[in-house]
Amino acid sequence: MKKMLGIIAAFAIALSASPALSASHTMEKVKACFIYVGPIGDFGYSYQHDQGRLHLEEALGDKVETAYLESVPEGADAERAIERFARSGCNIIFTTSFGYMDATNKVAGKFPDVKFEHATGYKREHPNVSTYNSKFYEGRYIQGQIAAKMSKVGVAGYIASFPIPEVVMGINSFVLGAQSVNPDFKLKVVWANTWIDPGKEADAAKALIDQGADIITQHTDSTAPMQVATERGIKAFGQASDMIRFGPQTQLTAVVDDWGPYYVKRVSALLDGTWEQVDVWGGMKEGHVVMAPYTNMPDDVKALAEETEAKIKSGAFDPFTGPVKKQDGSDWLAEGEVADPGVLLGMNFYVAGVDDQLPQ
Amino acid sequence: MGMFEAILLTVFAAATPLLLAAIGELVTERSGVLNLGVEGMMIMGAVAGFAFAQITGNPYLGALGGMVAGALFSLLFAFLAITLVTNQVATGLALTILGLGLSGLWGEAFIGVPGVKLTPIVIPLLSDIPLIGRLFFAQDILFYVSIALVFAVSWFLFKTKAGLILRSVGDSHGSAHALGINVARVRYLAVMFGGACAGLGGAHLSLVYTTQWIENMTAGRGWIALALVVFASWRPLRILLGAYLFGAITILQLHIQALNLSDLEFLPAPIYGLMSVLKSIPSQFLSSLPYLATIVVLVLISRNRRLTLINTPAMLGQGFVPDR
Amino acid sequence: MRIEVSRRQMPSRAFAYLSPAIALALTMVLGAVVFMALGKSPTAALYSYFIEPLTETWSLHELLIKATPLILISVGLSVCYLSNNWNIGAEGQYLMGAVAGSAIPVLMPEFQSFITLPLMLLLAMAGGAAYAAIPAFLKTRFNTNEILTSLMLVYVAQLFVDWLVRGPWRNPQGFSFPGTITFNDYALLPEIFPASGRANFGILFALVAALLVWLMLRKTMKGFEIRVLGQNPRAGRFAGFSAAKMTFFAFLLSGALAGLAGIIEVAGAVQHLNEKLSAGYGFAAIIVVFLGRLNPAGAVVAGLVLALTYLGGEAAQISLQISDKSARVFQGMLLFLVLASDTLIHYRIRFVTSGAAAQEAN
């Protein structure tokens, strides 16, 4: 039967060059291509995307062929890199950084038969462009709860990269999680203005610790803050990947970006002929966000973390559930109200309890 | 440990790699050679330091490896710029491109591997002195080396015959040659010293500052080292000042961010006011201060022709070929 | 054995033509060795490096886009370096030009007319020139070393652009991401042959600039003045030329061209101003100047060659999985070999064995 369908599909293509039809036929093999903003050796953001690519190769075997370009600047070069991929026989192209948004959409318009998947963006100007992102903030909420339980002084330090919604969301979620345990919990934030610069991240961690924080978390990519926390004998959270090797006695858990399942799902859909434009914002439920093992904490804290994780996974709970006040004291979410995704994706304000002034 | 002491410790750590790379480049430039490849040599030192520490399990051998790698890598520049008299600016830039690429290739095996740390050497008794004890006498070897190098270079340049020869090559290679000095040999040695120091600075990054290897982990520190040499107007002791000033600005900026103004209300009004102003200035402006300061210093020293003549190597950036 | 270099009486014409060939041959040999060491077929690698990007029309368009800023900046810099003015801050002038030109579409988005784009180009040139005037002023007024001041100003410009696109100029609809609004159609540089690729009129500006500067250097009194002041400032002074005026002339010209390159990149390929505008063009252009031997015509060729190595590196990554790192190593190697081979034009190289040297000494 399946074979029969294949033959019919083949006929349909032979008869008509309509992209609508060709989009729904099955494929024997898919070439999946990836564009990274950093070197795959950053052991952070681009590294995790490349781990996703390797996972894809492993999962689908000889049904998939992959290629990647690393360190592609987000200026004029991006469009060329994407177009080169589109012309070199790639069936699906994952452009993994926000700065590729316009270039992805431009090239997609020129190659209607190629699928494009843009990470963290919001523009889908053509039917062959999907966007995908992960709700990392879900994991941050659990981190906040753990921090409030583990901190002796009730102050955590947060090394932030750039004041984009993604990062602001993480900070807010962390604070809400912490306050659910200890309403007086304070969070200090330092903006490192870099995604990856181990030296500067280490300096930021030291500054936060020197100013009284006894738990460190980060939204920058390197393992340097974890190592600083280890030296100073305090606890910390890993970022992007499981950093336990860099702090066996330090890491409480880590929010791991696991892009692999999504990549497998999308490429499989292309193989089956079921690929459709989507705007995916997946969290723990979808397997995009994975918590590294809960380590270096007492059992009751671990139990709390696991309970919250289960609630988020089942969809019973969202970290951004009212009542929540903004930093300036005004009301944001009423009792029981869940935040609108649109507001979150453009988030440019703090919730109450963040000890920082958001750079505007 | 008091807050003040803790901040200073952080400043020291941030300043040491800059100091190491800058003091080396200073000697190179004093001999009349402008090597813009500091970033490339530093990153080679960082990866080599990490690699040797991993292989041998000994971070001291790692540091040594970083130093040797920096020196060997600088030979490439020396051969082109000194022997083949290529343009120094272009050659230095090419060296940086090559260094960033080579280090990335070499380091592929070390991604995600925790490194071996160069632990502090605690000097008994001295390290117990309040305030300064921990700052100056419980540090890693590279810190001691960086400070010692500053004084050693200062002594070498201004108190020894060899130093005089090196400076004379930088000030007038023609006259130095006429006096029978082997200009090329002096410059080779100066470039290699610069490479060794930059390599050591890179090794500090991967063995002390953060014990790991990450591509491009120098993140522009080589360029800052170049600025420091000029900021110091080619005087070793001022490099010490410059590196620590630069480190202090970087660290204080982070501290100002983490500070809560409401915790500071006990401070006298002017200091409180200053803090609130500093907190409201965009970080980019604070970050550009060291560069603007360098320009101001340059203007100040070059306005005075006599001072300029004493300190600036007149032959900086110019190749030399003896007439035969 | 050691190597002895001595200056030729006259630059060798033979080597002027031979040296690129020598560099290319050496690159091929060394490159083949490197690629074999990496376990890749050397012929396939060299093919995807140097030939593959040239085999398709769209890719040729991309080559022109990549080469445009390199050519524009290096044409201006060659005037600087010929006249002994060491401007290495073109990166900053490029950025400030882009900022100045972007001011119109960002601050006055409703000003849409056929003069929008010309005004932007002029403003960008003025912006780049003004930023370049700072080191020129400091050099002529205070005798400050321009290599270092122009370099420092690069960092300042980078931080300034970063602040602008994250702060006051940020696109209000951009979800707080850094970057300005996308320019309106009147503020965009048109493409030359939109049917076959996205190369825009920027490349024509680059070629015209190269031609004009070449004519100026070859045929005018100004060109003579530039050379004299560059080669022998004392002689220049006796001839009545002002070194200070020349410094301003060279910096303003190169700053204006770098600024023009900046706005071409923004209004052409990128279409909005962001903090990742430059992939180091200002520094890469310095290498282009020397590859092009301080000659505007040479800069055109060298700019295309350097652009080709970027595209070729990408092609090799895709077709042979040669990593970006190897591509950069190869690029660095090529630059070294070209620089080294050019030594042959001005210098005689002899390999002296120690025995021969001892004899000579006697």
Short mmCIF file of C-alpha atoms in Angstrom, two decimals, chain A residues 39-43 47 68 70-71 186 188-193 196-208 210-212 221-225 227-228 231-232 245-246 355-357 359, chain B residues 1 3 6-7 9-10 13-14 108 111-115 117 205 208-219 221 250-251 253-263 279-280 283-284 287:
data_model
loop_
_atom_site.label_atom_id
_atom_site.label_comp_id
_atom_site.label_asym_id
_atom_site.label_seq_id
_atom_site.Cartn_x
_atom_site.Cartn_y
_atom_site.Cartn_z
CA PRO A 39 32.64 27.88 16.20
CA ILE A 40 31.42 24.41 17.15
CA GLY A 41 34.27 24.50 19.64
CA ASP A 42 32.52 27.07 21.83
CA PHE A 43 31.17 24.28 24.05
CA TYR A 47 28.25 23.27 20.14
CA TYR A 68 27.42 22.54 8.39
CA GLU A 70 30.46 27.37 11.41
CA SER A 71 31.34 30.93 12.43
CA LYS A 186 17.31 38.72 45.92
CA LYS A 188 21.93 40.42 41.41
CA VAL A 189 22.52 40.69 37.67
CA VAL A 190 25.71 41.54 35.79
CA TRP A 191 25.61 42.11 32.05
CA ALA A 192 28.79 40.76 30.50
CA ASN A 193 27.85 42.05 27.03
CA ILE A 196 31.27 33.90 25.19
CA ASP A 197 34.45 35.31 26.72
CA PRO A 198 35.65 32.96 29.46
CA GLY A 199 37.83 35.62 31.07
CA LYS A 200 35.08 38.19 31.35
CA GLU A 201 32.54 35.61 32.51
CA ALA A 202 34.94 34.55 35.25
CA ASP A 203 35.38 38.19 36.28
CA ALA A 204 31.62 38.66 36.41
CA ALA A 205 31.23 35.56 38.57
CA LYS A 206 33.90 36.81 40.97
CA ALA A 207 32.28 40.24 41.17
CA LEU A 208 28.91 38.71 42.02
CA ASP A 210 32.38 39.28 46.16
CA GLN A 211 29.16 41.23 46.49
CA GLY A 212 27.55 38.51 48.49
CA ASP A 221 28.16 30.08 27.23
CA SER A 222 31.49 29.18 28.77
CA THR A 223 32.21 26.97 31.75
CA ALA A 224 34.33 29.65 33.41
CA PRO A 225 31.69 30.73 36.00
CA GLN A 227 35.02 26.86 37.67
CA VAL A 228 35.08 30.11 39.64
CA GLU A 231 37.22 27.61 43.53
CA ARG A 232 35.17 29.75 45.87
CA ARG A 245 32.76 17.76 34.47
CA PHE A 246 33.77 21.34 35.23
CA ASP A 355 18.06 43.83 42.03
CA ASP A 356 19.13 45.46 38.78
CA GLN A 357 18.17 48.14 36.32
CA PRO A 359 19.56 48.29 30.29
CA MET B 1 38.74 38.15 52.95
CA MET B 3 35.60 43.01 49.75
CA ALA B 6 38.68 40.39 46.86
CA ILE B 7 38.18 43.03 44.19
CA LEU B 9 42.57 39.94 43.54
CA THR B 10 40.17 39.89 40.61
CA ALA B 13 43.98 38.18 37.60
CA ALA B 14 42.49 40.26 34.81
CA GLU B 108 39.54 20.48 18.64
CA ILE B 111 36.75 21.06 23.75
CA GLY B 112 34.73 20.37 26.87
CA VAL B 113 37.72 19.02 28.77
CA PRO B 114 38.40 20.51 32.21
CA GLY B 115 41.96 21.73 32.40
CA LYS B 117 45.11 24.61 37.06
CA LEU B 205 44.20 32.45 30.19
CA VAL B 208 44.94 30.22 35.55
CA TYR B 209 42.24 32.67 34.53
CA THR B 210 39.88 29.96 33.32
CA THR B 211 41.23 26.42 33.12
CA GLN B 212 39.73 25.35 29.83
CA TRP B 213 40.19 25.65 26.10
CA ILE B 214 37.65 27.49 24.00
CA GLU B 215 38.19 28.73 20.47
CA ASN B 216 39.03 32.44 20.25
CA MET B 217 39.26 32.57 24.04
CA THR B 218 41.68 35.51 23.96
CA ALA B 219 38.68 37.60 22.83
CA ARG B 221 43.14 40.78 24.66
CA THR B 250 36.96 46.17 33.52
CA ILE B 251 36.31 44.73 36.96
CA GLN B 253 32.36 48.07 35.69
CA LEU B 254 31.07 44.64 36.64
CA HIS B 255 30.98 45.56 40.32
CA ILE B 256 29.10 48.78 39.68
CA GLN B 257 26.48 46.73 37.85
CA ALA B 258 26.10 44.31 40.72
CA LEU B 259 25.88 47.10 43.31
CA ASN B 260 22.52 48.10 44.64
CA LEU B 261 22.25 51.85 45.07
CA SER B 262 19.88 51.50 48.01
CA ASP B 263 22.64 49.65 49.88
CA LYS B 279 25.45 53.09 37.18
CA SER B 280 23.38 55.04 34.67
CA SER B 283 28.41 50.06 29.68
CA GLN B 284 29.74 50.69 26.17
CA SER B 287 34.30 50.19 28.05
#
